[in-house]
mmCIF file of C-alpha atoms in Angstrom:
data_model
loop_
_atom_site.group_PDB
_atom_site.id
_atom_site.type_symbol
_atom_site.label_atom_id
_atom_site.label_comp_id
_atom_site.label_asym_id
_atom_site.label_seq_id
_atom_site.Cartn_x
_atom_site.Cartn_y
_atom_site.Cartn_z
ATOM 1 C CA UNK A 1 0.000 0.000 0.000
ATOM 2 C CA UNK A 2 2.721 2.376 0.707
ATOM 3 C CA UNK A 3 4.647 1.988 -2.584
ATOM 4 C CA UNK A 4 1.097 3.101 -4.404
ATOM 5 C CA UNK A 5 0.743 6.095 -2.013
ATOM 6 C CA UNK A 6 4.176 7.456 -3.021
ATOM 7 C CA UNK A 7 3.241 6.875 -6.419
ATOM 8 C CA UNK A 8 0.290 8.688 -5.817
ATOM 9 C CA UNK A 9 1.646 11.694 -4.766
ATOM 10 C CA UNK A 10 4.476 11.547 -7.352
ATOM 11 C CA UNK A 11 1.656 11.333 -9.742
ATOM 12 C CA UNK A 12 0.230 14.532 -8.239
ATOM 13 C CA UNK A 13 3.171 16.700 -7.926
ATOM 14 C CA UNK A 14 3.797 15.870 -11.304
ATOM 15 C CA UNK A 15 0.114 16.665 -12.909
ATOM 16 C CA UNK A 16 0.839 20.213 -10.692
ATOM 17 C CA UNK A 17 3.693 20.837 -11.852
ATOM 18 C CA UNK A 18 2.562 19.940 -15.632
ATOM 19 C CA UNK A 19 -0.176 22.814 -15.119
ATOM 20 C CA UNK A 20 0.217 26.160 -17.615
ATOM 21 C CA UNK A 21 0.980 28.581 -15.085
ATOM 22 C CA UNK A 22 -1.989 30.329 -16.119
ATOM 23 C CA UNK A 23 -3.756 28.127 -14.628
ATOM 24 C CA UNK A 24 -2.546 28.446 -11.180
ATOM 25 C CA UNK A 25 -2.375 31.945 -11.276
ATOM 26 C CA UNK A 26 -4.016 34.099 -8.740
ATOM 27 C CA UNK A 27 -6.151 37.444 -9.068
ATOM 28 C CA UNK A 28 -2.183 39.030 -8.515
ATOM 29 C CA UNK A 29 -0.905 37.607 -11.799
ATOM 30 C CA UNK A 30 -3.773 38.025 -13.115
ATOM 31 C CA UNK A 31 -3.295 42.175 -12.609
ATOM 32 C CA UNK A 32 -0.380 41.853 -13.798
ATOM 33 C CA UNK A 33 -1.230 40.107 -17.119
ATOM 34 C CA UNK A 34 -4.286 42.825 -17.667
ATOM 35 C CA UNK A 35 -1.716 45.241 -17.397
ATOM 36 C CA UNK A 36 0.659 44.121 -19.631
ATOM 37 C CA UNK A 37 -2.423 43.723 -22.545
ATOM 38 C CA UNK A 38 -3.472 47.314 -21.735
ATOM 39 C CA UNK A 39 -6.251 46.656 -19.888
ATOM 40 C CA UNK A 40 -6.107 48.915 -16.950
ATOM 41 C CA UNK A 41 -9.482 49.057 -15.568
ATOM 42 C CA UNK A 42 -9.257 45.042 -15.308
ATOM 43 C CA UNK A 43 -5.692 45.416 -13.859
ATOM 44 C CA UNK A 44 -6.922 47.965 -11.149
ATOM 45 C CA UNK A 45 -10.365 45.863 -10.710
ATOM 46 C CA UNK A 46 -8.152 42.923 -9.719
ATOM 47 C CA UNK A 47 -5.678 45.063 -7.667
ATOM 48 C CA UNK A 48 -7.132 47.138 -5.986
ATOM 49 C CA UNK A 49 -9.043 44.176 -3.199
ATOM 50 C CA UNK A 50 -5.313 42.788 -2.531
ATOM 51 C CA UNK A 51 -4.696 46.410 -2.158
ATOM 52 C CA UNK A 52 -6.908 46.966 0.387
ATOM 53 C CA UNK A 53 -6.094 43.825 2.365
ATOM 54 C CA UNK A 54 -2.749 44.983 2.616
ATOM 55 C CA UNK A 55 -0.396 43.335 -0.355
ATOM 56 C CA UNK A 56 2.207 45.304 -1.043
ATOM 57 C CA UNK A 57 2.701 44.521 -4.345
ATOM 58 C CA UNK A 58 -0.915 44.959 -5.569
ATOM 59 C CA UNK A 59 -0.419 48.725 -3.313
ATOM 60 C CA UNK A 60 2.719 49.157 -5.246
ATOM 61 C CA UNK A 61 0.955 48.098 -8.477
ATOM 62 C CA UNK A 62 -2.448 50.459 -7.831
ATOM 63 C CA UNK A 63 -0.007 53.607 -7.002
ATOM 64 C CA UNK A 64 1.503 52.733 -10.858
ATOM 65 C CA UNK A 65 -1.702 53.273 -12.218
ATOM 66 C CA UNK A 66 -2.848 56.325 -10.329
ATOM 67 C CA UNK A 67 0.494 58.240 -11.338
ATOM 68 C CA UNK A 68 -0.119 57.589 -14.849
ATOM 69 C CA UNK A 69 -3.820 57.594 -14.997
ATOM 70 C CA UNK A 70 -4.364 54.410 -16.560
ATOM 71 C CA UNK A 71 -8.077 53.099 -15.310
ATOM 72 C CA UNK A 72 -8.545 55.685 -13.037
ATOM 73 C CA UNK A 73 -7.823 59.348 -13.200
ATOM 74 C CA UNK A 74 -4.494 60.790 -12.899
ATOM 75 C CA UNK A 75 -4.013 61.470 -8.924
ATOM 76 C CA UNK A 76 -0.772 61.679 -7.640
ATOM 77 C CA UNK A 77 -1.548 62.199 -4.531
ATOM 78 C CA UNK A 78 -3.382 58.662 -4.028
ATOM 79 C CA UNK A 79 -0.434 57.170 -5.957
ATOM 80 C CA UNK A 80 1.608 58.803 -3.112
ATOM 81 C CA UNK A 81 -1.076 56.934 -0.624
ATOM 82 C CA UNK A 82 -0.266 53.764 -1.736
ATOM 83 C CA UNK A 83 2.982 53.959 -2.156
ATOM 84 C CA UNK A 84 3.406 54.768 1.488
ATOM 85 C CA UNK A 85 1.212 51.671 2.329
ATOM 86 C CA UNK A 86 3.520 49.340 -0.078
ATOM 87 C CA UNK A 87 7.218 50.677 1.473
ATOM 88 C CA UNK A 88 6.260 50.786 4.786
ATOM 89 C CA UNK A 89 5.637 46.994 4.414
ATOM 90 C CA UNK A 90 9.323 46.840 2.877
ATOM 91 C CA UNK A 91 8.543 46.688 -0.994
ATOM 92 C CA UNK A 92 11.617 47.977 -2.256
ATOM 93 C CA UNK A 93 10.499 49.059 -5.483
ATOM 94 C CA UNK A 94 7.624 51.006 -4.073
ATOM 95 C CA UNK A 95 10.541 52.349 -1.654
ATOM 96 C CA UNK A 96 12.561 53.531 -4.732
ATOM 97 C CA UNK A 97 9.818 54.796 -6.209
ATOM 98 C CA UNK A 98 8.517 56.636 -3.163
ATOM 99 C CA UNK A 99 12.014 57.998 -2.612
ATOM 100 C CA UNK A 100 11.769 59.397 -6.462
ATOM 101 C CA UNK A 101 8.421 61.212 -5.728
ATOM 102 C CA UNK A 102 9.202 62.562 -2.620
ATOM 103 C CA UNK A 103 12.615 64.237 -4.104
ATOM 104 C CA UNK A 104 10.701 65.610 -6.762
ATOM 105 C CA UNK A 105 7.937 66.760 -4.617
ATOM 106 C CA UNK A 106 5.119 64.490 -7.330
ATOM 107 C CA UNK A 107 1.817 64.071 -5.429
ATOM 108 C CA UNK A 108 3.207 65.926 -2.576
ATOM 109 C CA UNK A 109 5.803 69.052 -1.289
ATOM 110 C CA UNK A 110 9.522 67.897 -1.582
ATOM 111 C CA UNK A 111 11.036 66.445 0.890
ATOM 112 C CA UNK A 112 14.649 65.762 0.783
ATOM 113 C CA UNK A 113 15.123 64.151 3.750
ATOM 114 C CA UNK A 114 12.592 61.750 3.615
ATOM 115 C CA UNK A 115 13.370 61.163 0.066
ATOM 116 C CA UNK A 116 17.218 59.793 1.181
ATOM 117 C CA UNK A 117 15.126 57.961 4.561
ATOM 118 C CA UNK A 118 13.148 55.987 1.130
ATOM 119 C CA UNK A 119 16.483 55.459 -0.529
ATOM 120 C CA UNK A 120 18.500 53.925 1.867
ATOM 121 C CA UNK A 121 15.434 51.368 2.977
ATOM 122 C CA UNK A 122 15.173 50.673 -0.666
ATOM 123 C CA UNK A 123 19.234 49.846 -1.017
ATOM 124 C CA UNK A 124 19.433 47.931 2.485
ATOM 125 C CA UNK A 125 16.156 45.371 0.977
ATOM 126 C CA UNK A 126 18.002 45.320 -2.331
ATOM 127 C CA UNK A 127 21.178 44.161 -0.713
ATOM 128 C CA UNK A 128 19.110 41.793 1.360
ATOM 129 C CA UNK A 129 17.964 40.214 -1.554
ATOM 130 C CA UNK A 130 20.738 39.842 -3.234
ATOM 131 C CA UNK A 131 22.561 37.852 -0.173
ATOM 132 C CA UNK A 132 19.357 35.179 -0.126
#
């Protein structure tokens, strides 16, 4: 009985694994793949949930489309919103970008300081990943 039930879940892993990825993909990937065909208002409508429940790449993602206006109306600001909400969670890209914004005073007054404070947090995860 044993030698079946490893076969079994040989059998399994391998049926899994066999999959398209687009298969397995989540409401995340899926964002991302509306995005990348140009479909904005799908991207954001899948988004903008994992947003709100606090994933930092769909925050990072939602702030993309609010500074360029695509599926929503160009707003800065609320890019700026959810950028803070991505970087605080450590999403180094949002960090960078954050950084950017803030430096240039986009969405919000300039702010030098906490520009560099965005920058360095950015480096330190980037560096972190690179070690794993």
């Amino acid at each position: 009985m044993k030698p079946f039930a490893a076969w079994a879940g040989h059998l399994a892993c391998s049926l899994l694994l066999a999959l398209p990825a687009a298969l397995l993909a989540g409401p995340l990937e899926d964002g991302d793949a509306a995005y990348r065909r140009g479909d904005h208002a799908a991207a954001l409508n899948l988004w903008l949930p994992l947003a709100r429940q606090g994933v930092a790449r769909a925050q990072a993602s939602v702030a993309l489309l609010y500074r360029n206006g695509q599926g929503v109306a160009r707003d800065e600001g609320e890019s700026i919103r959810w950028l803070r909400l991505a970087a605080g969670q450590g999403d180094a890209e949002a960090q960078t970008n954050l950084g950017m914004a803030l430096g240039q005073g986009l969405g919000t007054h300039p702010d030098a300081m906490e520009a560099v404070h965005w920058d360095r947090l950015a480096a330190r995860s980037e560096e972190h990943t690179s070690e794993l």
